[in-house]
GROMACS .gro file of C-alpha atoms in nm:
model
  208
    1UNK     CA    1  13.500   9.395  10.383
    2UNK     CA    2  13.530   9.772  10.430
    3UNK     CA    3  13.210   9.922  10.566
    4UNK     CA    4  13.044  10.184  10.349
    5UNK     CA    5  13.073  10.536  10.489
    6UNK     CA    6  12.715  10.651  10.425
    7UNK     CA    7  12.371  10.512  10.510
    8UNK     CA    8  12.295  10.479  10.141
    9UNK     CA    9  12.621  10.296  10.083
   10UNK     CA   10  12.558  10.058  10.372
   11UNK     CA   11  12.210   9.987  10.237
   12UNK     CA   12  12.355   9.910   9.893
   13UNK     CA   13  12.621   9.687  10.045
   14UNK     CA   14  12.358   9.499  10.245
   15UNK     CA   15  12.137   9.463   9.936
   16UNK     CA   16  12.424   9.307   9.742
   17UNK     CA   17  12.499   9.060  10.024
   18UNK     CA   18  12.134   8.959  10.067
   19UNK     CA   19  12.086   8.922   9.693
   20UNK     CA   20  12.404   8.718   9.664
   21UNK     CA   21  12.283   8.493   9.946
   22UNK     CA   22  11.959   8.427   9.757
   23UNK     CA   23  12.141   8.334   9.437
   24UNK     CA   24  12.388   8.110   9.621
   25UNK     CA   25  12.105   7.928   9.798
   26UNK     CA   26  11.924   7.871   9.469
   27UNK     CA   27  12.217   7.779   9.245
   28UNK     CA   28  12.492   7.670   9.481
   29UNK     CA   29  12.834   7.825   9.525
   30UNK     CA   30  13.002   7.628   9.247
   31UNK     CA   31  12.750   7.737   8.983
   32UNK     CA   32  12.713   8.104   9.078
   33UNK     CA   33  12.908   8.375   8.900
   34UNK     CA   34  12.953   8.741   8.979
   35UNK     CA   35  12.740   8.816   8.674
   36UNK     CA   36  12.454   8.617   8.828
   37UNK     CA   37  12.484   8.822   9.145
   38UNK     CA   38  12.506   9.150   8.953
   39UNK     CA   39  12.192   9.060   8.759
   40UNK     CA   40  11.997   8.974   9.075
   41UNK     CA   41  12.109   9.282   9.265
   42UNK     CA   42  12.098   9.519   8.966
   43UNK     CA   43  12.458   9.621   9.039
   44UNK     CA   44  12.720   9.734   8.792
   45UNK     CA   45  13.063   9.571   8.786
   46UNK     CA   46  13.230   9.889   8.910
   47UNK     CA   47  12.976   9.922   9.192
   48UNK     CA   48  13.026   9.560   9.300
   49UNK     CA   49  13.403   9.597   9.318
   50UNK     CA   50  13.367   9.932   9.493
   51UNK     CA   51  13.201   9.757   9.788
   52UNK     CA   52  13.391   9.430   9.752
   53UNK     CA   53  13.736   9.516   9.611
   54UNK     CA   54  13.855   9.162   9.686
   55UNK     CA   55  13.606   9.023   9.435
   56UNK     CA   56  13.417   8.698   9.474
   57UNK     CA   57  13.609   8.565   9.775
   58UNK     CA   58  13.543   8.882   9.972
   59UNK     CA   59  13.176   8.877   9.877
   60UNK     CA   60  13.150   8.509   9.974
   61UNK     CA   61  13.291   8.591  10.317
   62UNK     CA   62  13.033   8.866  10.357
   63UNK     CA   63  12.756   8.623  10.262
   64UNK     CA   64  12.899   8.366  10.505
   65UNK     CA   65  12.876   8.623  10.783
   66UNK     CA   66  12.517   8.698  10.678
   67UNK     CA   67  12.429   8.326  10.677
   68UNK     CA   68  12.591   8.280  11.019
   69UNK     CA   69  12.371   8.556  11.158
   70UNK     CA   70  12.069   8.382  11.008
   71UNK     CA   71  12.151   8.063  11.199
   72UNK     CA   72  12.082   8.249  11.523
   73UNK     CA   73  11.796   8.460  11.389
   74UNK     CA   74  11.609   8.149  11.274
   75UNK     CA   75  11.604   8.024  11.634
   76UNK     CA   76  11.435   8.337  11.766
   77UNK     CA   77  11.246   8.425  11.975
   78UNK     CA   78  11.302   8.088  12.144
   79UNK     CA   79  11.681   8.101  12.183
   80UNK     CA   80  11.667   8.417  12.393
   81UNK     CA   81  11.366   8.303  12.602
   82UNK     CA   82  11.485   7.976  12.756
   83UNK     CA   83  11.316   8.041  13.091
   84UNK     CA   84  11.100   7.728  13.135
   85UNK     CA   85  11.104   7.365  13.026
   86UNK     CA   86  10.830   7.442  12.775
   87UNK     CA   87  11.045   7.715  12.620
   88UNK     CA   88  11.339   7.474  12.589
   89UNK     CA   89  11.125   7.229  12.394
   90UNK     CA   90  10.995   7.509  12.170
   91UNK     CA   91  11.358   7.601  12.096
   92UNK     CA   92  11.436   7.233  12.030
   93UNK     CA   93  11.151   7.215  11.778
   94UNK     CA   94  11.266   7.537  11.607
   95UNK     CA   95  11.621   7.402  11.564
   96UNK     CA   96  11.497   7.072  11.423
   97UNK     CA   97  11.253   7.246  11.188
   98UNK     CA   98  11.523   7.480  11.057
   99UNK     CA   99  11.755   7.197  10.960
  100UNK     CA  100  11.479   6.971  10.831
  101UNK     CA  101  11.373   7.249  10.593
  102UNK     CA  102  11.734   7.291  10.491
  103UNK     CA  103  11.762   6.911  10.446
  104UNK     CA  104  12.103   6.817  10.301
  105UNK     CA  105  12.176   7.169  10.177
  106UNK     CA  106  12.396   7.381  10.402
  107UNK     CA  107  12.461   7.727  10.254
  108UNK     CA  108  12.707   7.816  10.528
  109UNK     CA  109  12.900   7.491  10.489
  110UNK     CA  110  12.912   7.529  10.112
  111UNK     CA  111  13.048   7.881  10.144
  112UNK     CA  112  13.324   7.770  10.378
  113UNK     CA  113  13.420   7.488  10.144
  114UNK     CA  114  13.455   7.741   9.863
  115UNK     CA  115  13.645   8.002  10.064
  116UNK     CA  116  13.838   7.754  10.273
  117UNK     CA  117  13.790   7.698  10.646
  118UNK     CA  118  14.158   7.771  10.706
  119UNK     CA  119  14.118   8.122  10.567
  120UNK     CA  120  14.139   8.356  10.870
  121UNK     CA  121  13.817   8.540  10.786
  122UNK     CA  122  13.621   8.216  10.757
  123UNK     CA  123  13.759   8.080  11.083
  124UNK     CA  124  13.668   8.403  11.260
  125UNK     CA  125  13.309   8.381  11.135
  126UNK     CA  126  13.271   8.021  11.255
  127UNK     CA  127  13.432   8.099  11.591
  128UNK     CA  128  13.206   8.399  11.652
  129UNK     CA  129  12.892   8.207  11.553
  130UNK     CA  130  12.977   7.923  11.792
  131UNK     CA  131  13.070   8.166  12.069
  132UNK     CA  132  12.741   8.354  12.044
  133UNK     CA  133  12.535   8.036  12.009
  134UNK     CA  134  12.694   7.869  12.312
  135UNK     CA  135  12.663   8.184  12.521
  136UNK     CA  136  12.290   8.213  12.447
  137UNK     CA  137  12.235   7.850  12.542
  138UNK     CA  138  12.438   7.910  12.857
  139UNK     CA  139  12.227   8.213  12.940
  140UNK     CA  140  11.918   7.993  12.917
  141UNK     CA  141  12.072   7.746  13.162
  142UNK     CA  142  12.159   8.034  13.397
  143UNK     CA  143  11.797   8.143  13.381
  144UNK     CA  144  11.682   7.795  13.482
  145UNK     CA  145  11.929   7.806  13.771
  146UNK     CA  146  11.814   8.154  13.879
  147UNK     CA  147  11.454   8.034  13.880
  148UNK     CA  148  11.559   7.730  14.085
  149UNK     CA  149  11.443   7.491  13.813
  150UNK     CA  150  11.787   7.328  13.828
  151UNK     CA  151  12.033   7.320  14.118
  152UNK     CA  152  12.313   7.574  14.151
  153UNK     CA  153  12.568   7.294  14.113
  154UNK     CA  154  12.491   7.249  13.741
  155UNK     CA  155  12.795   7.338  13.528
  156UNK     CA  156  12.648   7.598  13.292
  157UNK     CA  157  12.929   7.625  13.038
  158UNK     CA  158  12.992   7.251  13.015
  159UNK     CA  159  12.623   7.174  12.953
  160UNK     CA  160  12.595   7.453  12.697
  161UNK     CA  161  12.905   7.328  12.515
  162UNK     CA  162  12.771   6.971  12.514
  163UNK     CA  163  12.436   7.081  12.372
  164UNK     CA  164  12.602   7.281  12.096
  165UNK     CA  165  12.839   6.995  12.012
  166UNK     CA  166  12.542   6.760  11.996
  167UNK     CA  167  12.357   6.993  11.758
  168UNK     CA  168  12.658   7.024  11.530
  169UNK     CA  169  12.712   6.649  11.526
  170UNK     CA  170  12.345   6.583  11.457
  171UNK     CA  171  12.343   6.835  11.173
  172UNK     CA  172  12.657   6.682  11.020
  173UNK     CA  173  12.498   6.336  11.020
  174UNK     CA  174  12.178   6.482  10.876
  175UNK     CA  175  12.376   6.638  10.591
  176UNK     CA  176  12.504   6.291  10.506
  177UNK     CA  177  12.193   6.078  10.563
  178UNK     CA  178  11.897   6.313  10.527
  179UNK     CA  179  11.765   6.197  10.866
  180UNK     CA  180  11.714   6.433  11.160
  181UNK     CA  181  11.702   6.143  11.412
  182UNK     CA  182  12.049   6.212  11.553
  183UNK     CA  183  11.984   6.586  11.582
  184UNK     CA  184  11.662   6.519  11.773
  185UNK     CA  185  11.839   6.267  11.997
  186UNK     CA  186  12.119   6.512  12.078
  187UNK     CA  187  11.877   6.789  12.173
  188UNK     CA  188  11.645   6.561  12.368
  189UNK     CA  189  11.935   6.405  12.560
  190UNK     CA  190  12.085   6.743  12.644
  191UNK     CA  191  11.755   6.877  12.778
  192UNK     CA  192  11.682   6.550  12.959
  193UNK     CA  193  12.016   6.575  13.138
  194UNK     CA  194  11.921   6.919  13.268
  195UNK     CA  195  11.583   6.789  13.384
  196UNK     CA  196  11.752   6.495  13.551
  197UNK     CA  197  11.972   6.738  13.740
  198UNK     CA  198  11.655   6.916  13.850
  199UNK     CA  199  11.488   6.593  13.959
  200UNK     CA  200  11.792   6.487  14.164
  201UNK     CA  201  11.860   6.831  14.311
  202UNK     CA  202  11.753   6.732  14.662
  203UNK     CA  203  11.435   6.933  14.643
  204UNK     CA  204  11.613   7.254  14.547
  205UNK     CA  205  11.464   7.258  14.197
  206UNK     CA  206  11.106   7.226  14.088
  207UNK     CA  207  11.039   7.036  13.764
  208UNK     CA  208  10.755   7.186  13.564
   0.00000   0.00000   0.00000
């Protein structure tokens, strides 16, 4: 998606993407047309194709990027403040609440099914989302280590990767069953493992 060259153009481009995201959430990807999006965003056909010359597929990728950013935004401020055990459980609750509200509807997943996960743009969006998400979890673990709440021997990247994998697995099962039990179990187990490392850290970490 080429970025608009003026502030006004960028605002229009963003308005189209946000409006398209609303329509897609309400109607689903399969039942949404460009005319639906133009009606919601009050955009002419020529204006739409000016900002998205690749048509619907290009617009869907832009919406997918927008939805990916929302995944992280919906976890704030907790995701960037993982500096105590209480803050980790607040983050855990925020993640569970987000996906329980979403239930079996996954706008991001639906978009990728429509565009195709093998499409380079879609793969790049997923990869960047996972990279940022894992890095923020890892930063929280580093903060625990810096505050001596867990021992220095804890493998930051491995624990962050395991937590993220657990979340993704729990969400996938929730999409199929409607139950958040596996998501809760994955988060609780991941945090419990960090606390266990603190409890067995030979007195070098204080559990609060």
